[in-house]
Amino acid sequence: MKGTLRYLAGIAGPNGFGSRSTAEQVTQHCVFPYSHLTAIITGGTSGIGAETARVLAKRGVRVVMAVRDMKKAEMVKEKIVIENPEADIVLLEIDLSSLSSVARFCSQFLSQDLPLNIIINNAGVFSPNLEFSEEKIELTFATNFLGHYLLTEMLIEKMIETAKKSGIEGRIINLTSVIHSWVKPDCFSFPKLLHPIKYNGTKAYAQSKLATILHAKALSRRLKDINANVTINVVHPGIVKTGIIRAHKGLLTDSLFLIASKLLKSVSQGAATTCYVALSNETRRINGKYFADCNEANCSELANDESLALQLCTNSHTLIHDYLHLSLPNSCLL
């Protein structure tokens, strides 16, 4: 309740930023060496992802947009370059719901021999009806979690290598949602995440967002153990005026949606926490934490369950190996 009142009032947190801060504001005075950075952003063709790409590019970061719709990506790139002619934007195609597509994207990126300093696992879907990926995995879980899990695991060694050579800390940011806290322990079963018996879109979305936190928790412990100069944190952007919120609208009455919409963040405010964690010197050496409104916050008790996190990573690693026959090192478990 206290956090909700702070959000509604727009009160800044300990670092001076809060729910009303924008992505440009929180990166305006950062001292991180932007011009030497390369960042991958998934889902950068609209909403928070597009704004994150714009602001990072404005700060001098080379942005690799991992996108499903290349035409939309070209339009976003064009707008960014018009605003900032010096922007370095690379477009690569990916379908995060497809494990084979994710593997192709990673191979394509690695073949370009670019450094890799930042991964922002931003893309997300909300599916009101039960749908499956090409590997016959429930679409929301496949897109929001498994695709990003595979992308991170295939590129983590590149990040560690880049950080070692450059001396610049690598940063991974997983976008999550406060509704991860709605998931109960008895509702988080790996087989049922893949193939739900009774499907509920909001429940599936919440489960996928819990999974992104658990992955970050497990990977952060491993990165600390091997003394890698790479961190991973999770970000709740807030309730933002995006396509996912529009997809939820059908679950609300028009009057309730009108009231709720007054409390939504703008896209620029929604991208602020991601940009802050990605670029701020104040987040240096912070690892395995949950951020909201540009400040550290508390996630659910279930999201802090170490055994559940390791179990999720083990099951995900096995699943991907079975589907793709990849000799993928499990960074969470080694």
mmCIF file of C-alpha atoms in Angstrom:
data_model
loop_
_atom_site.group_PDB
_atom_site.id
_atom_site.type_symbol
_atom_site.label_atom_id
_atom_site.label_comp_id
_atom_site.label_asym_id
_atom_site.label_seq_id
_atom_site.Cartn_x
_atom_site.Cartn_y
_atom_site.Cartn_z
ATOM 1 C CA MET A 1 0.000 0.000 0.000
ATOM 2 C CA LYS A 2 2.858 2.351 0.896
ATOM 3 C CA GLY A 3 4.470 1.756 -2.520
ATOM 4 C CA THR A 4 1.165 2.405 -4.272
ATOM 5 C CA LEU A 5 0.715 5.745 -2.492
ATOM 6 C CA ARG A 6 4.298 6.711 -3.317
ATOM 7 C CA TYR A 7 3.627 5.861 -6.991
ATOM 8 C CA LEU A 8 0.368 7.831 -7.151
ATOM 9 C CA ALA A 9 2.025 10.824 -5.556
ATOM 10 C CA GLY A 10 5.029 10.603 -7.867
ATOM 11 C CA ILE A 11 7.373 10.680 -4.869
ATOM 12 C CA ALA A 12 11.036 10.126 -5.729
ATOM 13 C CA GLY A 13 12.964 7.274 -4.158
ATOM 14 C CA PRO A 14 16.385 7.325 -2.452
ATOM 15 C CA ASN A 15 18.230 8.054 -5.716
ATOM 16 C CA GLY A 16 16.069 11.058 -6.556
ATOM 17 C CA PHE A 17 14.042 9.327 -9.260
ATOM 18 C CA GLY A 18 10.538 7.881 -9.093
ATOM 19 C CA SER A 19 7.455 6.827 -11.006
ATOM 20 C CA ARG A 20 7.213 10.101 -12.929
ATOM 21 C CA SER A 21 10.850 10.183 -14.049
ATOM 22 C CA THR A 22 11.459 9.708 -17.780
ATOM 23 C CA ALA A 23 14.099 7.667 -19.571
ATOM 24 C CA GLU A 24 15.907 10.800 -20.749
ATOM 25 C CA GLN A 25 15.926 12.300 -17.268
ATOM 26 C CA VAL A 26 17.435 9.261 -15.557
ATOM 27 C CA THR A 27 20.257 8.980 -18.116
ATOM 28 C CA GLN A 28 21.011 12.675 -18.513
ATOM 29 C CA HIS A 29 23.897 12.787 -16.034
ATOM 30 C CA CYS A 30 25.099 9.195 -16.106
ATOM 31 C CA VAL A 31 28.857 8.740 -16.365
ATOM 32 C CA PHE A 32 28.813 5.232 -17.835
ATOM 33 C CA PRO A 33 31.001 5.075 -21.029
ATOM 34 C CA TYR A 34 28.125 5.023 -23.529
ATOM 35 C CA SER A 35 30.168 5.373 -26.692
ATOM 36 C CA HIS A 36 31.894 2.035 -26.134
ATOM 37 C CA LEU A 37 28.695 0.068 -25.510
ATOM 38 C CA THR A 38 26.685 -2.316 -27.645
ATOM 39 C CA ALA A 39 23.190 -3.268 -26.457
ATOM 40 C CA ILE A 40 20.712 -5.861 -27.695
ATOM 41 C CA ILE A 41 17.073 -4.921 -27.131
ATOM 42 C CA THR A 42 14.249 -7.340 -27.889
ATOM 43 C CA GLY A 43 10.842 -6.015 -28.892
ATOM 44 C CA GLY A 44 12.075 -2.589 -29.906
ATOM 45 C CA THR A 45 9.446 -1.781 -32.523
ATOM 46 C CA SER A 46 6.911 -0.188 -30.172
ATOM 47 C CA GLY A 47 6.213 0.951 -26.656
ATOM 48 C CA ILE A 48 8.871 0.677 -23.972
ATOM 49 C CA GLY A 49 11.297 -1.131 -26.275
ATOM 50 C CA ALA A 50 11.226 1.569 -28.933
ATOM 51 C CA GLU A 51 11.699 4.307 -26.343
ATOM 52 C CA THR A 52 14.560 2.379 -24.727
ATOM 53 C CA ALA A 53 16.243 2.026 -28.125
ATOM 54 C CA ARG A 54 15.779 5.734 -28.833
ATOM 55 C CA VAL A 55 17.228 6.901 -25.527
ATOM 56 C CA LEU A 56 20.171 4.495 -25.555
ATOM 57 C CA ALA A 57 20.992 5.542 -29.106
ATOM 58 C CA LYS A 58 20.753 9.187 -28.065
ATOM 59 C CA ARG A 59 23.316 8.476 -25.354
ATOM 60 C CA GLY A 60 25.706 7.002 -27.903
ATOM 61 C CA VAL A 61 25.073 3.292 -27.437
ATOM 62 C CA ARG A 62 25.142 1.042 -30.502
ATOM 63 C CA VAL A 63 21.690 -0.569 -30.444
ATOM 64 C CA VAL A 64 21.003 -3.987 -31.921
ATOM 65 C CA MET A 65 17.247 -4.299 -32.271
ATOM 66 C CA ALA A 66 16.129 -7.930 -32.152
ATOM 67 C CA VAL A 67 12.748 -7.755 -33.841
ATOM 68 C CA ARG A 68 10.067 -9.899 -35.426
ATOM 69 C CA ASP A 69 8.688 -7.261 -37.806
ATOM 70 C CA MET A 70 11.537 -5.812 -39.867
ATOM 71 C CA LYS A 71 9.297 -3.241 -41.596
ATOM 72 C CA LYS A 72 8.261 -1.739 -38.265
ATOM 73 C CA ALA A 73 11.872 -1.854 -37.128
ATOM 74 C CA GLU A 74 12.971 0.122 -40.192
ATOM 75 C CA MET A 75 10.389 2.787 -39.347
ATOM 76 C CA VAL A 76 11.599 3.006 -35.738
ATOM 77 C CA LYS A 77 15.211 3.180 -36.908
ATOM 78 C CA GLU A 78 14.350 5.957 -39.365
ATOM 79 C CA LYS A 79 12.744 8.046 -36.599
ATOM 80 C CA ILE A 80 15.738 7.548 -34.314
ATOM 81 C CA VAL A 81 18.208 8.525 -37.039
ATOM 82 C CA ILE A 82 16.193 11.630 -37.950
ATOM 83 C CA GLU A 83 16.420 12.741 -34.321
ATOM 84 C CA ASN A 84 20.029 11.624 -33.964
ATOM 85 C CA PRO A 85 21.957 11.248 -37.245
ATOM 86 C CA GLU A 86 24.901 9.736 -35.355
ATOM 87 C CA ALA A 87 22.789 6.836 -34.056
ATOM 88 C CA ASP A 88 24.201 3.367 -34.722
ATOM 89 C CA ILE A 89 21.242 0.989 -35.132
ATOM 90 C CA VAL A 90 21.544 -2.626 -36.263
ATOM 91 C CA LEU A 91 18.411 -4.612 -37.148
ATOM 92 C CA LEU A 92 18.311 -8.396 -36.806
ATOM 93 C CA GLU A 93 15.265 -10.608 -37.145
ATOM 94 C CA ILE A 94 14.043 -12.873 -34.349
ATOM 95 C CA ASP A 95 10.862 -14.670 -33.314
ATOM 96 C CA LEU A 96 11.215 -15.160 -29.566
ATOM 97 C CA SER A 97 8.458 -17.769 -29.507
ATOM 98 C CA SER A 98 10.620 -19.999 -31.738
ATOM 99 C CA LEU A 99 13.693 -21.611 -30.184
ATOM 100 C CA SER A 100 15.202 -22.243 -33.610
ATOM 101 C CA SER A 101 14.721 -18.569 -34.550
ATOM 102 C CA VAL A 102 16.419 -17.444 -31.329
ATOM 103 C CA ALA A 103 19.347 -19.769 -32.037
ATOM 104 C CA ARG A 104 19.663 -18.343 -35.563
ATOM 105 C CA PHE A 105 19.611 -14.794 -34.232
ATOM 106 C CA CYS A 106 22.388 -15.538 -31.735
ATOM 107 C CA SER A 107 24.528 -17.204 -34.397
ATOM 108 C CA GLN A 108 23.982 -14.239 -36.726
ATOM 109 C CA PHE A 109 24.893 -11.745 -34.017
ATOM 110 C CA LEU A 110 28.026 -13.648 -32.996
ATOM 111 C CA SER A 111 29.137 -13.868 -36.639
ATOM 112 C CA GLN A 112 29.309 -10.044 -36.780
ATOM 113 C CA ASP A 113 32.067 -10.036 -34.151
ATOM 114 C CA LEU A 114 30.560 -7.125 -32.246
ATOM 115 C CA PRO A 115 31.165 -6.582 -28.532
ATOM 116 C CA LEU A 116 28.199 -7.137 -26.236
ATOM 117 C CA ASN A 117 27.772 -5.035 -23.115
ATOM 118 C CA ILE A 118 24.025 -4.992 -22.491
ATOM 119 C CA ILE A 119 21.097 -7.337 -23.107
ATOM 120 C CA ILE A 120 17.626 -5.955 -22.477
ATOM 121 C CA ASN A 121 15.074 -8.777 -22.540
ATOM 122 C CA ASN A 122 12.143 -6.461 -23.147
ATOM 123 C CA ALA A 123 9.754 -8.175 -25.579
ATOM 124 C CA GLY A 124 6.546 -9.621 -24.199
ATOM 125 C CA VAL A 125 3.138 -10.864 -25.285
ATOM 126 C CA PHE A 126 -0.203 -11.326 -23.607
ATOM 127 C CA SER A 127 -2.400 -13.961 -25.193
ATOM 128 C CA PRO A 128 -6.033 -14.049 -23.995
ATOM 129 C CA ASN A 129 -6.550 -17.401 -25.741
ATOM 130 C CA LEU A 130 -4.478 -20.558 -25.608
ATOM 131 C CA GLU A 131 -1.938 -20.564 -28.444
ATOM 132 C CA PHE A 132 1.187 -22.602 -29.080
ATOM 133 C CA SER A 133 4.596 -21.876 -30.585
ATOM 134 C CA GLU A 134 6.024 -23.835 -33.505
ATOM 135 C CA GLU A 135 7.610 -26.166 -30.923
ATOM 136 C CA LYS A 136 4.126 -26.706 -29.418
ATOM 137 C CA ILE A 137 4.889 -24.734 -26.258
ATOM 138 C CA GLU A 138 2.332 -22.346 -24.769
ATOM 139 C CA LEU A 139 2.943 -19.055 -26.587
ATOM 140 C CA THR A 140 3.199 -16.642 -23.639
ATOM 141 C CA PHE A 141 5.732 -18.787 -21.769
ATOM 142 C CA ALA A 142 7.670 -19.515 -24.970
ATOM 143 C CA THR A 143 7.952 -15.825 -25.879
ATOM 144 C CA ASN A 144 8.273 -14.066 -22.551
ATOM 145 C CA PHE A 145 10.572 -16.563 -20.860
ATOM 146 C CA LEU A 146 12.021 -19.429 -22.906
ATOM 147 C CA GLY A 147 13.093 -17.302 -25.862
ATOM 148 C CA HIS A 148 14.875 -14.823 -23.597
ATOM 149 C CA TYR A 149 16.371 -17.626 -21.513
ATOM 150 C CA LEU A 150 17.906 -19.187 -24.625
ATOM 151 C CA LEU A 151 19.115 -15.833 -25.987
ATOM 152 C CA THR A 152 20.832 -15.016 -22.685
ATOM 153 C CA GLU A 153 22.412 -18.452 -22.321
ATOM 154 C CA MET A 154 23.774 -18.406 -25.881
ATOM 155 C CA LEU A 155 25.265 -14.910 -25.499
ATOM 156 C CA ILE A 156 26.451 -14.896 -21.870
ATOM 157 C CA GLU A 157 29.955 -16.068 -22.764
ATOM 158 C CA LYS A 158 30.244 -13.204 -25.260
ATOM 159 C CA MET A 159 29.193 -10.765 -22.543
ATOM 160 C CA ILE A 160 31.748 -12.143 -20.088
ATOM 161 C CA GLU A 161 34.447 -11.958 -22.760
ATOM 162 C CA THR A 162 33.527 -8.363 -23.676
ATOM 163 C CA ALA A 163 33.543 -7.267 -20.029
ATOM 164 C CA LYS A 164 36.938 -8.862 -19.474
ATOM 165 C CA LYS A 165 38.511 -7.226 -22.530
ATOM 166 C CA SER A 166 36.969 -3.783 -22.034
ATOM 167 C CA GLY A 167 36.898 -3.555 -18.260
ATOM 168 C CA ILE A 168 33.320 -2.301 -18.572
ATOM 169 C CA GLU A 169 30.659 -4.091 -16.556
ATOM 170 C CA GLY A 170 28.175 -6.080 -18.637
ATOM 171 C CA ARG A 171 24.515 -5.739 -17.739
ATOM 172 C CA ILE A 172 21.504 -7.928 -18.441
ATOM 173 C CA ILE A 173 18.017 -6.568 -17.718
ATOM 174 C CA ASN A 174 14.965 -8.816 -17.663
ATOM 175 C CA LEU A 175 11.627 -7.026 -17.820
ATOM 176 C CA THR A 176 9.035 -8.473 -15.489
ATOM 177 C CA SER A 177 5.738 -7.359 -13.967
ATOM 178 C CA VAL A 178 4.416 -6.776 -10.485
ATOM 179 C CA ILE A 179 1.740 -9.387 -11.200
ATOM 180 C CA HIS A 180 4.403 -12.084 -10.835
ATOM 181 C CA SER A 181 3.383 -11.903 -7.166
ATOM 182 C CA TRP A 182 -0.046 -13.328 -8.029
ATOM 183 C CA VAL A 183 1.457 -16.755 -8.756
ATOM 184 C CA LYS A 184 1.041 -19.356 -6.011
ATOM 185 C CA PRO A 185 3.573 -22.170 -5.452
ATOM 186 C CA ASP A 186 1.132 -24.921 -6.431
ATOM 187 C CA CYS A 187 0.427 -23.146 -9.750
ATOM 188 C CA PHE A 188 4.027 -23.085 -10.969
ATOM 189 C CA SER A 189 4.593 -26.499 -12.529
ATOM 190 C CA PHE A 190 6.950 -26.728 -15.513
ATOM 191 C CA PRO A 191 4.877 -29.287 -17.492
ATOM 192 C CA LYS A 192 1.752 -27.173 -17.012
ATOM 193 C CA LEU A 193 3.602 -24.017 -18.055
ATOM 194 C CA LEU A 194 4.392 -25.713 -21.353
ATOM 195 C CA HIS A 195 0.985 -27.312 -21.855
ATOM 196 C CA PRO A 196 -1.723 -25.761 -19.634
ATOM 197 C CA ILE A 197 -4.792 -27.839 -18.859
ATOM 198 C CA LYS A 198 -7.008 -24.874 -17.953
ATOM 199 C CA TYR A 199 -5.716 -21.735 -19.633
ATOM 200 C CA ASN A 200 -6.048 -18.226 -18.255
ATOM 201 C CA GLY A 201 -4.221 -15.459 -20.120
ATOM 202 C CA THR A 202 -3.475 -13.291 -17.100
ATOM 203 C CA LYS A 203 -2.266 -16.290 -15.103
ATOM 204 C CA ALA A 204 0.007 -17.384 -17.971
ATOM 205 C CA TYR A 205 1.428 -13.869 -18.242
ATOM 206 C CA ALA A 206 2.095 -13.700 -14.493
ATOM 207 C CA GLN A 207 3.806 -17.111 -14.549
ATOM 208 C CA SER A 208 6.076 -16.079 -17.426
ATOM 209 C CA LYS A 209 7.079 -12.935 -15.546
ATOM 210 C CA LEU A 210 7.839 -14.915 -12.396
ATOM 211 C CA ALA A 211 10.056 -17.161 -14.512
ATOM 212 C CA THR A 212 12.078 -14.168 -15.758
ATOM 213 C CA ILE A 213 12.862 -13.209 -12.160
ATOM 214 C CA LEU A 214 13.801 -16.752 -11.173
ATOM 215 C CA HIS A 215 16.194 -16.969 -14.127
ATOM 216 C CA ALA A 216 17.826 -13.689 -13.106
ATOM 217 C CA LYS A 217 18.193 -14.859 -9.511
ATOM 218 C CA ALA A 218 19.845 -18.130 -10.542
ATOM 219 C CA LEU A 219 22.143 -16.537 -13.130
ATOM 220 C CA SER A 220 23.186 -13.709 -10.800
ATOM 221 C CA ARG A 221 24.405 -16.240 -8.224
ATOM 222 C CA ARG A 222 26.430 -18.044 -10.883
ATOM 223 C CA LEU A 223 27.983 -14.808 -12.174
ATOM 224 C CA LYS A 224 29.022 -13.906 -8.633
ATOM 225 C CA ASP A 225 30.499 -17.375 -8.081
ATOM 226 C CA ILE A 226 32.754 -17.121 -11.134
ATOM 227 C CA ASN A 227 33.579 -13.461 -10.404
ATOM 228 C CA ALA A 228 32.328 -12.351 -13.818
ATOM 229 C CA ASN A 229 32.092 -8.624 -14.463
ATOM 230 C CA VAL A 230 28.483 -9.060 -15.603
ATOM 231 C CA THR A 231 25.279 -8.454 -13.678
ATOM 232 C CA ILE A 232 21.647 -9.368 -14.242
ATOM 233 C CA ASN A 233 18.704 -7.551 -12.687
ATOM 234 C CA VAL A 234 14.960 -7.434 -13.218
ATOM 235 C CA VAL A 235 12.790 -4.400 -13.874
ATOM 236 C CA HIS A 236 9.085 -3.809 -13.371
ATOM 237 C CA PRO A 237 8.412 -0.876 -15.728
ATOM 238 C CA GLY A 238 5.090 -0.005 -14.139
ATOM 239 C CA ILE A 239 1.676 -0.141 -15.737
ATOM 240 C CA VAL A 240 2.326 1.510 -19.070
ATOM 241 C CA LYS A 241 0.135 2.536 -22.004
ATOM 242 C CA THR A 242 1.288 -0.229 -24.353
ATOM 243 C CA GLY A 243 -0.196 -2.907 -26.602
ATOM 244 C CA ILE A 244 -0.239 -5.418 -23.738
ATOM 245 C CA ILE A 245 -2.451 -3.126 -21.671
ATOM 246 C CA ARG A 246 -4.770 -2.715 -24.669
ATOM 247 C CA ALA A 247 -4.998 -6.510 -24.866
ATOM 248 C CA HIS A 248 -6.137 -6.574 -21.243
ATOM 249 C CA LYS A 249 -8.823 -3.980 -21.901
ATOM 250 C CA GLY A 250 -11.380 -6.586 -22.868
ATOM 251 C CA LEU A 251 -11.226 -7.939 -19.334
ATOM 252 C CA LEU A 252 -12.357 -4.608 -17.903
ATOM 253 C CA THR A 253 -15.449 -2.536 -18.286
ATOM 254 C CA ASP A 254 -14.988 0.641 -20.286
ATOM 255 C CA SER A 255 -15.507 2.811 -17.217
ATOM 256 C CA LEU A 256 -12.999 0.845 -15.128
ATOM 257 C CA PHE A 257 -10.444 1.027 -17.928
ATOM 258 C CA LEU A 258 -10.965 4.792 -18.171
ATOM 259 C CA ILE A 259 -10.235 5.151 -14.440
ATOM 260 C CA ALA A 260 -7.248 2.795 -14.595
ATOM 261 C CA SER A 261 -5.801 4.565 -17.635
ATOM 262 C CA LYS A 262 -5.408 7.754 -15.582
ATOM 263 C CA LEU A 263 -2.910 5.889 -13.388
ATOM 264 C CA LEU A 264 -0.838 4.515 -16.265
ATOM 265 C CA LYS A 265 2.678 5.674 -16.966
ATOM 266 C CA SER A 266 3.665 7.217 -20.254
ATOM 267 C CA VAL A 267 5.960 5.143 -22.456
ATOM 268 C CA SER A 268 8.893 7.398 -21.564
ATOM 269 C CA GLN A 269 8.205 6.925 -17.860
ATOM 270 C CA GLY A 270 7.828 3.186 -18.429
ATOM 271 C CA ALA A 271 11.258 2.967 -20.089
ATOM 272 C CA ALA A 272 12.959 4.949 -17.325
ATOM 273 C CA THR A 273 13.762 2.080 -14.961
ATOM 274 C CA THR A 274 15.214 -0.055 -17.763
ATOM 275 C CA CYS A 275 17.443 2.782 -18.963
ATOM 276 C CA TYR A 276 18.476 3.624 -15.408
ATOM 277 C CA VAL A 277 19.556 0.071 -14.597
ATOM 278 C CA ALA A 278 21.282 -0.269 -17.986
ATOM 279 C CA LEU A 279 23.329 2.938 -17.856
ATOM 280 C CA SER A 280 23.547 4.413 -14.376
ATOM 281 C CA ASN A 281 26.800 4.273 -12.477
ATOM 282 C CA GLU A 282 24.681 3.928 -9.330
ATOM 283 C CA THR A 283 23.668 0.403 -10.363
ATOM 284 C CA ARG A 284 27.281 -0.747 -10.738
ATOM 285 C CA ARG A 285 27.922 -4.117 -9.067
ATOM 286 C CA ILE A 286 24.249 -4.500 -8.169
ATOM 287 C CA ASN A 287 23.268 -8.042 -9.101
ATOM 288 C CA GLY A 288 20.126 -10.172 -8.820
ATOM 289 C CA LYS A 289 17.900 -7.326 -7.665
ATOM 290 C CA TYR A 290 14.365 -6.224 -8.531
ATOM 291 C CA PHE A 291 13.778 -2.602 -9.557
ATOM 292 C CA ALA A 292 10.604 -0.539 -9.817
ATOM 293 C CA ASP A 293 10.285 3.220 -10.356
ATOM 294 C CA CYS A 294 14.088 3.439 -10.797
ATOM 295 C CA ASN A 295 14.767 2.140 -7.292
ATOM 296 C CA GLU A 296 15.387 -1.260 -5.717
ATOM 297 C CA ALA A 297 12.168 -2.886 -4.534
ATOM 298 C CA ASN A 298 10.945 -6.214 -3.187
ATOM 299 C CA CYS A 299 9.718 -9.079 -5.341
ATOM 300 C CA SER A 300 7.548 -11.932 -4.073
ATOM 301 C CA GLU A 301 8.752 -14.625 -1.695
ATOM 302 C CA LEU A 302 8.304 -17.222 -4.433
ATOM 303 C CA ALA A 303 10.550 -15.202 -6.763
ATOM 304 C CA ASN A 304 13.334 -15.546 -4.182
ATOM 305 C CA ASP A 305 13.054 -19.344 -3.983
ATOM 306 C CA GLU A 306 16.547 -20.592 -4.913
ATOM 307 C CA SER A 307 15.535 -24.225 -5.367
ATOM 308 C CA LEU A 308 12.645 -23.250 -7.647
ATOM 309 C CA ALA A 309 14.979 -21.045 -9.708
ATOM 310 C CA LEU A 310 17.499 -23.869 -10.172
ATOM 311 C CA GLN A 311 14.738 -26.314 -11.028
ATOM 312 C CA LEU A 312 13.347 -23.947 -13.667
ATOM 313 C CA CYS A 313 16.782 -23.490 -15.240
ATOM 314 C CA THR A 314 17.459 -27.234 -15.217
ATOM 315 C CA ASN A 315 14.143 -28.010 -16.880
ATOM 316 C CA SER A 316 14.578 -25.216 -19.432
ATOM 317 C CA HIS A 317 18.095 -26.325 -20.300
ATOM 318 C CA THR A 318 16.942 -29.920 -20.796
ATOM 319 C CA LEU A 319 13.974 -28.839 -22.914
ATOM 320 C CA ILE A 320 16.116 -26.706 -25.218
ATOM 321 C CA HIS A 321 18.683 -29.469 -25.599
ATOM 322 C CA ASP A 322 15.931 -31.930 -26.527
ATOM 323 C CA TYR A 323 14.446 -29.565 -29.124
ATOM 324 C CA LEU A 324 17.602 -28.100 -30.669
ATOM 325 C CA HIS A 325 20.287 -30.653 -29.721
ATOM 326 C CA LEU A 326 22.517 -27.757 -28.705
ATOM 327 C CA SER A 327 25.512 -28.304 -26.455
ATOM 328 C CA LEU A 328 24.419 -25.277 -24.462
ATOM 329 C CA PRO A 329 26.315 -24.569 -21.235
ATOM 330 C CA ASN A 330 23.863 -23.967 -18.408
ATOM 331 C CA SER A 331 25.261 -20.787 -16.895
ATOM 332 C CA CYS A 332 22.874 -20.991 -13.952
ATOM 333 C CA LEU A 333 24.106 -24.405 -12.852
ATOM 334 C CA LEU A 334 27.781 -24.802 -13.795
#
